[in-house]
Tab-separated table of C-alpha atoms in Angstrom:
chain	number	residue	atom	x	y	z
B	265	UNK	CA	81.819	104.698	96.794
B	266	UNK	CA	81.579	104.292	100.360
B	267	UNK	CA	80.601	100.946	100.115
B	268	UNK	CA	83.295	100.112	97.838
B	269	UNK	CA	85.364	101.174	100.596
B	270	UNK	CA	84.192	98.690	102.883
B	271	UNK	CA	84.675	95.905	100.507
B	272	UNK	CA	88.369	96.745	100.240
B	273	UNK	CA	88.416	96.699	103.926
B	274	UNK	CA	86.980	93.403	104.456
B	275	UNK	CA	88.057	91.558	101.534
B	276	UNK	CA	90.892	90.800	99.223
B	277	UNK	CA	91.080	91.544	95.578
B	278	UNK	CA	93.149	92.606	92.678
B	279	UNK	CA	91.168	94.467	90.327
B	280	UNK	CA	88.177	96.749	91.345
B	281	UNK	CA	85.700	98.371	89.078
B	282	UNK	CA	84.180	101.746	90.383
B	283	UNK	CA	81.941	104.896	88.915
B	284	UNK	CA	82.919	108.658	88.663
B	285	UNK	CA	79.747	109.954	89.330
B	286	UNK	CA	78.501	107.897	92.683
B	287	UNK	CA	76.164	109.447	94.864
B	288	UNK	CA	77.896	110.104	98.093
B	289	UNK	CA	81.628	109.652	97.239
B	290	UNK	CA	82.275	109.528	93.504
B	291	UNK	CA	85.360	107.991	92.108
B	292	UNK	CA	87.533	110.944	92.761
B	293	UNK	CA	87.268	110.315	96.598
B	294	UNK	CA	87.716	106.407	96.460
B	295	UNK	CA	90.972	107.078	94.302
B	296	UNK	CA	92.371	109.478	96.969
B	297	UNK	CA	91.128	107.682	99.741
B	298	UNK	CA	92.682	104.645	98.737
B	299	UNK	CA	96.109	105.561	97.112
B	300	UNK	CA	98.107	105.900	100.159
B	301	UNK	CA	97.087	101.983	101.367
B	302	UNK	CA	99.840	99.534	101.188
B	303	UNK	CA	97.834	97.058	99.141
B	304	UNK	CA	95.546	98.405	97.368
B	305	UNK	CA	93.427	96.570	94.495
B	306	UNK	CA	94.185	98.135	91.063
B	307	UNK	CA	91.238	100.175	90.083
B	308	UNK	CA	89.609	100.469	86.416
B	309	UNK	CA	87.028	103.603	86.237
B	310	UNK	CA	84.233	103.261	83.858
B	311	UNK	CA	82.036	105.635	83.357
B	312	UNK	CA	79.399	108.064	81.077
B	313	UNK	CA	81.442	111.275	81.865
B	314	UNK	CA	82.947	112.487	78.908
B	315	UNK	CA	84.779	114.732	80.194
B	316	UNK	CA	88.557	114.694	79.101
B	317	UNK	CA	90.007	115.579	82.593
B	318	UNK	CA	88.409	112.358	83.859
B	319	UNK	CA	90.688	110.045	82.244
B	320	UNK	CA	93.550	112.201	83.717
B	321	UNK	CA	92.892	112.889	87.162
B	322	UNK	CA	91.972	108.639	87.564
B	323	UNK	CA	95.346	108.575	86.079
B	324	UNK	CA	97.168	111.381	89.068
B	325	UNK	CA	94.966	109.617	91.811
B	326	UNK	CA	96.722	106.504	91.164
B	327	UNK	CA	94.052	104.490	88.749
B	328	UNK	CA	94.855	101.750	86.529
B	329	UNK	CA	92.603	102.272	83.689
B	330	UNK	CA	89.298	103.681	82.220
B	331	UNK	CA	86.847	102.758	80.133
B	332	UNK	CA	83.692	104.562	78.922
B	333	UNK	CA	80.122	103.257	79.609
B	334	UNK	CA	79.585	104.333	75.115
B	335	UNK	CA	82.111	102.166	74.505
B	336	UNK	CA	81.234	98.525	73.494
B	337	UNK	CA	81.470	96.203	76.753
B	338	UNK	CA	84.023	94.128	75.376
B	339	UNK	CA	86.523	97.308	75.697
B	340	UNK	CA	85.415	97.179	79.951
B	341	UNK	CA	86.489	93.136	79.580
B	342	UNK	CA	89.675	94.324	77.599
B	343	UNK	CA	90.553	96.794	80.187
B	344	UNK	CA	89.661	94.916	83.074
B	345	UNK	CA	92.099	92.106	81.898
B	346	UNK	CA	94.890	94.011	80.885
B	347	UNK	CA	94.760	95.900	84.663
B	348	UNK	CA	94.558	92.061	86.076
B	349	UNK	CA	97.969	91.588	83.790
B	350	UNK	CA	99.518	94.717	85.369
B	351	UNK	CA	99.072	97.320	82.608
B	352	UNK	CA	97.904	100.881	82.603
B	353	UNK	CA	94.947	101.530	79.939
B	354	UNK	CA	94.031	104.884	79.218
B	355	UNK	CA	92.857	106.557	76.484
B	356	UNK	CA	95.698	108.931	74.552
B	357	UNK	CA	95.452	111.948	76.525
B	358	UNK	CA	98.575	115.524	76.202
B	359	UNK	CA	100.428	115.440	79.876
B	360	UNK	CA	102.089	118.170	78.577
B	361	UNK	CA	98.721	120.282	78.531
B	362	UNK	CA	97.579	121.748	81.691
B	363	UNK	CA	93.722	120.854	82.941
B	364	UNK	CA	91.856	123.463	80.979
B	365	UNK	CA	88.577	123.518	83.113
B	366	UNK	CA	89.102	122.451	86.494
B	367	UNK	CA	85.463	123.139	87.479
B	368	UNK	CA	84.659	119.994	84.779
B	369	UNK	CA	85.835	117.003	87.227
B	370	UNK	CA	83.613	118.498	90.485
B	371	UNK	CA	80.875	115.762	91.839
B	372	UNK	CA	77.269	117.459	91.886
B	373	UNK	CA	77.546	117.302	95.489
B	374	UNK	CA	80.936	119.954	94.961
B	375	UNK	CA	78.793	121.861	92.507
B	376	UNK	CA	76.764	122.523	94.875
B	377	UNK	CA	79.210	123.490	98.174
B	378	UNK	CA	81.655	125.736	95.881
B	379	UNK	CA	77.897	128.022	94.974
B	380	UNK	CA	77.042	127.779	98.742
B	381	UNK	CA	80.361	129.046	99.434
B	382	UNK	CA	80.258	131.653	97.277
B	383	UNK	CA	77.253	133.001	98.508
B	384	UNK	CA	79.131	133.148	101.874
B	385	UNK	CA	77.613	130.139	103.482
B	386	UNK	CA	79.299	128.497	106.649
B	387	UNK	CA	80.132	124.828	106.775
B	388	UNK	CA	77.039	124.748	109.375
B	389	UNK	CA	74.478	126.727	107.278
B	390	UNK	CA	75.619	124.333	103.966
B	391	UNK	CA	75.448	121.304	106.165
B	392	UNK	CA	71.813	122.098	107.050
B	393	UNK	CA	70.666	123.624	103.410
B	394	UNK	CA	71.544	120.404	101.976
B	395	UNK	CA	70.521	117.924	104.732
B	396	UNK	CA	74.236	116.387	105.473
B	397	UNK	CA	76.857	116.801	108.405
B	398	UNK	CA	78.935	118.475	109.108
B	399	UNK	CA	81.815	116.526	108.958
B	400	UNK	CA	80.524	115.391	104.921
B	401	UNK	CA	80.961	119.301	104.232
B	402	UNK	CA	84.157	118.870	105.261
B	403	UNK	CA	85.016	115.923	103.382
B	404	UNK	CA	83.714	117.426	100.228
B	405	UNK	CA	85.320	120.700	100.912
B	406	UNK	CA	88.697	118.941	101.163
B	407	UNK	CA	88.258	117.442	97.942
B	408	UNK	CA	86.862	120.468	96.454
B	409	UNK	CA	90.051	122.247	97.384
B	410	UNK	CA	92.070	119.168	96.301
B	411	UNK	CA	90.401	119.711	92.709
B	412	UNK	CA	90.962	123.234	92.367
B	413	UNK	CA	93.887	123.091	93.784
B	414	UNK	CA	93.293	125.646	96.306
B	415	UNK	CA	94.198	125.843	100.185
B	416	UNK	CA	90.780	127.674	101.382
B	417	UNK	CA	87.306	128.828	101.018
B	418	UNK	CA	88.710	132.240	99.986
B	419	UNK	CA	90.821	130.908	96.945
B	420	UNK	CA	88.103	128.596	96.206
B	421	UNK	CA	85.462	131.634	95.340
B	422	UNK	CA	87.716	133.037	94.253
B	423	UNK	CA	88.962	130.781	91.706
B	424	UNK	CA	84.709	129.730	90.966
B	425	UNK	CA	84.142	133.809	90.611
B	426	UNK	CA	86.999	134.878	88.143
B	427	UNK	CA	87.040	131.436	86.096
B	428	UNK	CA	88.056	131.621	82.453
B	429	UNK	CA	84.826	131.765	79.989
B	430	UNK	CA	82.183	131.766	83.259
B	431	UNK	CA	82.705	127.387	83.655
B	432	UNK	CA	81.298	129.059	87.354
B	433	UNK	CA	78.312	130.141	86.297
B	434	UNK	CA	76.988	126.545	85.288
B	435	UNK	CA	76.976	125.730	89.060
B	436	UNK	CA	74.757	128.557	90.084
């Protein structure tokens, strides 16, 4: 991800193709790091998370289509082509259904900072558990709140500790 955000720096291009699931900064963070940029390339997902709020949030986050690693790679040559021609392509998803699980669409890495933070952890004391900086906790913690659409640490345990049907206690 992070290197996929130098490439948009330094060069010009309409269509990008990026992961969910990168080490570092998945596709989540490229989205929202890139959709407030003036020219931005349009950007196809494709991916072997099944989950169904995948699809959706690539969708909120300003992405132009998805495709599905199990699908047949003619569908990622489809979907690439139809993004260069200025369409959307998405799978059918119900807008009019909130996200059911919101723990689904967290990265490993925010997996692993919302059950440090539960726990009580500082930023410091997470930092050094997992061998990043500082200033990466705070990146992922921004997104983490982003995701769960929470304002603070507090809400964010919270939200991990009283989740519907436990989703929290696959993160432990």
């Amino acid at each position: 991800g992070e290197q996929f955000i130098e490439a948009v720096n330094r060069l010009l291009f309409d269509v990008g193709v990026i992961g969910w699931d990168m080490p570092y900064m998945g596709g989540h963070e490229v989205l929202q790091a890139l959709r407030k940029r003036q020219k931005m390339p349009r950007l196809v997902v494709y991916t072997g998370n099944p989950s169904p709020q995948v699809p959706r949030l690539v969708m909120q986050l300003g992405g132009a289509g998805f495709c599905l690693k199990r699908e047949p790679p003619q569908r990622l040559v489809e979907t690439i082509s139809a993004v260069a021609e200025g369409r959307m392509v998405f799978p059918f998803m119900d807008l009019s259904q909130p996200s059911a699980n919101p723990f689904s669409c967290l990265t490993g890495r925010e997996q692993e900072l919302l059950a440090a933070l539960a726990q009580g952890n500082s930023n410091a004391q997470i930092a050094s558990d997992l061998g990043i900086s500082l200033n990466t906790v705070k990146f992922h913690l921004k997104n983490l709140y982003s995701k769960l659409d929470v304002t603070n640490r507090a809400q964010a345990v919270v939200c991990y500790l009283t989740s519907s049907g436990n989703a929290a206690d696959n993160y432990q």
